[in-house]
């Protein structure tokens, strides 16, 4: 069967004639290339152009042979092709394509044989590559071993520093507990000093004085509060330092844990061999760079952690020394102030006791004077009563003698003596009565003095009861030095 027409892969139809030009004129514009035929798609063959040959039939719209264009137009025009046969023409190749394909296959086979022969003959290259591979693998093993040594060194350094930091944290916890116990121990003597001040407010009268005891008690209260505040502030600073130490501890533990994980992984990599079962291909891993440090920064990270831990330990040591010095200093100050207050109490008690004894002596003398004054008053009263009868007798005699008649009313010696006796007895009575009033006034003064002395003695007794029994009774004991420095808690 003969097909009419031509395929789209053909470059021309019919016998090709030369146009007499070896090259195109330079003035001619670049020809516009277009396909000679538009494909006609049959039902079910819509995409046949997807497998048509690569050599397309292209026709230039520029006429290079103007003389022969008219005479060959009828010869170049392909005959009409039926639509049903047009799809079969897409698979046609030219002889030139066929020759090029064969030559290409031959040249490819020859090149493949030459290449294979060169590779099969180059055994030295294989040996060199094997040796290079072994050397690289051995070098990698050495590098992994060195890396494991570095990790082990830093692990030991981190472990040693972590152990020392843990010991320091334990010491800091102990010092903090001691400070808290010492601050709690101050509460008891502080309460005692405040109770003494409250009891001394119950003193009466003139004994409610701002004496040396009260000054020492106020000084003791202020000192105890100041000591307690200093201890608590230092305990807070130590607590902050403990938190910093724990942060440093967590950093060391995290670094140590990372080092252990890296050591486990590197040991696993170091123990891998060509005959290991767990090896496999991981293509593209050499192109993935997930590292975040270099050996210098890696070592610097652990070194910085260790240096930071050393700085934290140095700060902790300074705080512990400060706490020891503070506890000793405050303990000495509290003991000294406690002793001074007790000495002031003893001196004040001695003064009050001496004044009380003197008052008691004066009271005894006053009572004796009162007794003597009462006796004198009794004697004076008796004497006055005894003088009344002689006065009555003398006055009665004078009254009787006034009834003498006439010239018998003579101012004789008896009359003169009676008048003189009456004046003398009356003067004596006046003197005795004056003396009686004076004695009574003295007795009243002595009674008032007695009342004042008794009141003062009651005041002094109350003061002695407060200072000696109540205050000194509470101040018989004071926290010992081990308690004040926090070694033991109540």
Coordinates of N, CA, C and O in Angstrom, one line a residue, residues 381-450:
X381 N 1.1 66.4 180.7 CA -0.3 66.4 181.0 C -0.5 66.1 182.5 O -1.3 66.7 183.2
X382 N 0.2 65.2 183.0 CA 0.1 64.9 184.5 C 0.6 66.1 185.3 O 0.0 66.4 186.3
X383 N 1.7 66.7 184.8 CA 2.2 67.8 185.6 C 1.2 69.0 185.6 O 1.0 69.7 186.6
X384 N 0.6 69.2 184.4 CA -0.4 70.2 184.3 C -1.6 69.9 185.2 O -2.2 70.8 186.0
X385 N -2.0 68.7 185.2 CA -3.1 68.3 186.1 C -2.7 68.5 187.6 O -3.5 68.9 188.4
X386 N -1.5 68.1 187.9 CA -1.0 68.3 189.2 C -0.9 69.8 189.7 O -1.1 70.1 190.9
X387 N -0.7 70.7 188.8 CA -0.6 72.1 189.1 C -2.0 72.7 189.2 O -2.1 73.9 189.8
X388 N -3.0 72.1 188.7 CA -4.3 72.7 188.8 C -4.8 72.8 190.3 O -5.5 73.8 190.7
X389 N -4.6 71.8 191.1 CA -5.1 71.8 192.5 C -4.4 72.9 193.3 O -5.1 73.6 194.1
X390 N -3.1 73.0 193.2 CA -2.5 74.1 194.0 C -3.0 75.5 193.5 O -3.2 76.4 194.3
X391 N -3.2 75.6 192.2 CA -3.8 76.9 191.7 C -5.2 77.1 192.2 O -5.6 78.2 192.6
X392 N -6.0 76.0 192.3 CA -7.3 76.2 192.8 C -7.2 76.6 194.3 O -8.0 77.4 194.8
X393 N -6.3 76.0 195.0 CA -6.2 76.3 196.4 C -5.8 77.8 196.6 O -6.4 78.5 197.4
X394 N -4.8 78.2 195.9 CA -4.4 79.6 196.0 C -5.5 80.6 195.6 O -5.7 81.6 196.2
X395 N -6.1 80.3 194.5 CA -7.2 81.2 194.0 C -8.4 81.1 195.0 O -9.0 82.1 195.3
X396 N -8.7 80.0 195.6 CA -9.7 79.9 196.5 C -9.4 80.7 197.8 O -10.3 81.4 198.4
X397 N -8.1 80.6 198.2 CA -7.7 81.4 199.4 C -7.8 82.9 199.1 O -8.3 83.7 199.9
X398 N -7.4 83.3 197.9 CA -7.5 84.7 197.6 C -9.0 85.1 197.5 O -9.4 86.2 197.9
X399 N -9.9 84.2 197.0 CA -11.3 84.6 196.9 C -11.9 84.7 198.3 O -12.7 85.6 198.6
X400 N -11.5 83.8 199.1 CA -12.0 83.8 200.5 C -11.5 85.1 201.2 O -12.2 85.7 202.0
X401 N -10.3 85.5 201.0 CA -9.7 86.6 201.7 C -10.3 87.9 201.2 O -10.2 89.0 201.8
X402 N -10.9 87.9 200.0 CA -11.6 89.1 199.5 C -12.9 89.4 200.3 O -13.4 90.5 200.2
X403 N -13.3 88.4 201.0 CA -14.6 88.6 201.7 C -14.3 89.1 203.1 O -15.2 89.2 204.0
X404 N -13.0 89.4 203.4 CA -12.7 90.0 204.7 C -13.4 91.4 204.8 O -13.4 92.1 203.8
X405 N -13.9 91.7 206.1 CA -14.6 93.0 206.2 C -13.7 94.2 206.4 O -12.6 94.1 207.0
X406 N -14.1 95.2 205.8 CA -13.5 96.6 206.0 C -12.0 96.6 205.9 O -11.4 96.2 204.9
X407 N -11.5 97.1 207.0 CA -10.0 97.3 207.1 C -9.3 96.0 207.1 O -8.1 96.0 207.0
X408 N -10.0 94.9 207.3 CA -9.3 93.6 207.3 C -8.8 93.2 205.9 O -8.0 92.3 205.8
X409 N -9.3 94.0 205.0 CA -8.8 93.7 203.6 C -7.4 94.3 203.5 O -7.2 95.4 202.8
X410 N -6.5 93.7 204.1 CA -5.1 94.3 204.2 C -4.3 93.5 203.2 O -4.4 92.3 203.1
X411 N -3.4 94.3 202.6 CA -2.4 93.6 201.6 C -1.2 93.2 202.4 O -0.2 93.8 202.4
X412 N -1.5 92.2 203.1 CA -0.4 91.7 204.0 C 0.5 90.7 203.3 O 0.3 90.4 202.1
X413 N 1.4 90.2 204.0 CA 2.3 89.2 203.4 C 1.6 88.0 202.9 O 1.9 87.5 201.8
X414 N 0.6 87.4 203.6 CA -0.1 86.2 203.0 C -0.8 86.6 201.7 O -0.7 85.8 200.8
X415 N -1.4 87.8 201.7 CA -2.0 88.2 200.5 C -1.0 88.3 199.4 O -1.2 87.9 198.2
X416 N 0.2 88.9 199.7 CA 1.2 89.1 198.7 C 1.7 87.7 198.3 O 1.9 87.5 197.1
X417 N 1.9 86.8 199.2 CA 2.4 85.5 198.8 C 1.4 84.7 198.0 O 1.7 84.0 197.1
X418 N 0.1 84.9 198.4 CA -1.0 84.1 197.6 C -1.0 84.6 196.2 O -1.1 83.9 195.2
X419 N -0.9 86.0 196.0 CA -0.9 86.5 194.6 C 0.3 86.0 193.9 O 0.2 85.6 192.7
X420 N 1.4 86.1 194.6 CA 2.7 85.6 193.9 C 2.5 84.2 193.6 O 3.0 83.7 192.5
X421 N 1.9 83.4 194.5 CA 1.8 81.9 194.2 C 0.9 81.7 193.0 O 1.1 80.8 192.2
X422 N -0.2 82.5 193.0 CA -1.2 82.3 191.8 C -0.5 82.6 190.5 O -0.6 81.8 189.5
X423 N 0.3 83.7 190.5 CA 1.0 84.1 189.2 C 2.0 83.0 188.9 O 2.2 82.7 187.7
X424 N 2.7 82.6 189.9 CA 3.8 81.6 189.6 C 3.2 80.3 189.1 O 3.6 79.7 188.1
X425 N 2.1 79.8 189.8 CA 1.5 78.6 189.3 C 0.9 78.7 187.9 O 1.0 77.9 187.0
X426 N 0.3 79.9 187.7 CA -0.3 80.1 186.4 C 0.7 80.2 185.3 O 0.6 79.7 184.2
X427 N 1.8 80.9 185.6 CA 2.9 80.9 184.7 C 3.5 79.5 184.4 O 3.8 79.2 183.3
X428 N 3.6 78.7 185.5 CA 4.0 77.4 185.3 C 3.1 76.6 184.4 O 3.5 75.8 183.5
X429 N 1.8 76.8 184.6 CA 0.8 76.1 183.8 C 0.9 76.5 182.3 O 0.9 75.6 181.4
X430 N 1.1 77.8 182.1 CA 1.3 78.2 180.7 C 2.5 77.7 180.1 O 2.5 77.2 178.9
X431 N 3.6 77.6 180.9 CA 4.8 77.0 180.3 C 4.6 75.6 180.0 O 5.1 75.1 179.0
X432 N 4.0 74.9 180.9 CA 3.8 73.4 180.7 C 2.9 73.2 179.5 O 3.1 72.2 178.7
X433 N 1.8 74.0 179.4 CA 0.9 73.8 178.3 C 1.6 74.1 176.9 O 1.4 73.5 175.9
X434 N 2.5 75.2 177.0 CA 3.3 75.5 175.7 C 4.2 74.3 175.4 O 4.3 73.9 174.2
X435 N 4.8 73.9 176.4 CA 5.7 72.7 176.2 C 4.9 71.5 175.7 O 5.3 70.8 174.8
X436 N 3.7 71.3 176.2 CA 2.8 70.2 175.8 C 2.4 70.4 174.3 O 2.5 69.4 173.5
X437 N 2.1 71.6 173.9 CA 1.8 71.8 172.5 C 3.0 71.6 171.6 O 2.8 71.0 170.5
X438 N 4.1 72.0 172.1 CA 5.3 71.8 171.2 C 5.6 70.3 171.1 O 6.0 69.8 170.0
X439 N 5.5 69.6 172.2 CA 5.7 68.2 172.2 C 4.7 67.5 171.3 O 5.0 66.5 170.6
X440 N 3.5 67.9 171.4 CA 2.4 67.3 170.5 C 2.7 67.6 169.0 O 2.6 66.7 168.2
X441 N 3.2 68.8 168.7 CA 3.6 69.1 167.3 C 4.8 68.3 166.9 O 4.8 67.8 165.8
X442 N 5.7 68.1 167.8 CA 6.8 67.3 167.5 C 6.4 65.8 167.2 O 6.9 65.1 166.3
X443 N 5.5 65.4 168.1 CA 5.0 64.0 167.9 C 4.2 63.9 166.6 O 4.4 62.9 165.9
X444 N 3.5 64.9 166.2 CA 2.8 64.8 164.9 C 3.8 64.8 163.8 O 3.6 64.1 162.8
X445 N 4.8 65.6 163.9 CA 5.9 65.6 162.9 C 6.6 64.2 162.8 O 6.8 63.7 161.7
X446 N 6.8 63.7 164.0 CA 7.4 62.4 164.0 C 6.5 61.3 163.4 O 7.0 60.4 162.7
X447 N 5.2 61.4 163.6 CA 4.3 60.5 163.1 C 4.3 60.6 161.5 O 4.3 59.6 160.8
X448 N 4.3 61.8 161.1 CA 4.3 62.0 159.6 C 5.6 61.5 159.0 O 5.6 60.9 158.0
X449 N 6.7 61.8 159.8 CA 8.0 61.2 159.3 C 8.0 59.7 159.3 O 8.5 59.1 158.3
X450 N 7.4 59.2 160.3 CA 7.2 57.7 160.3 C 6.4 57.2 159.1 O 6.8 56.2 158.5

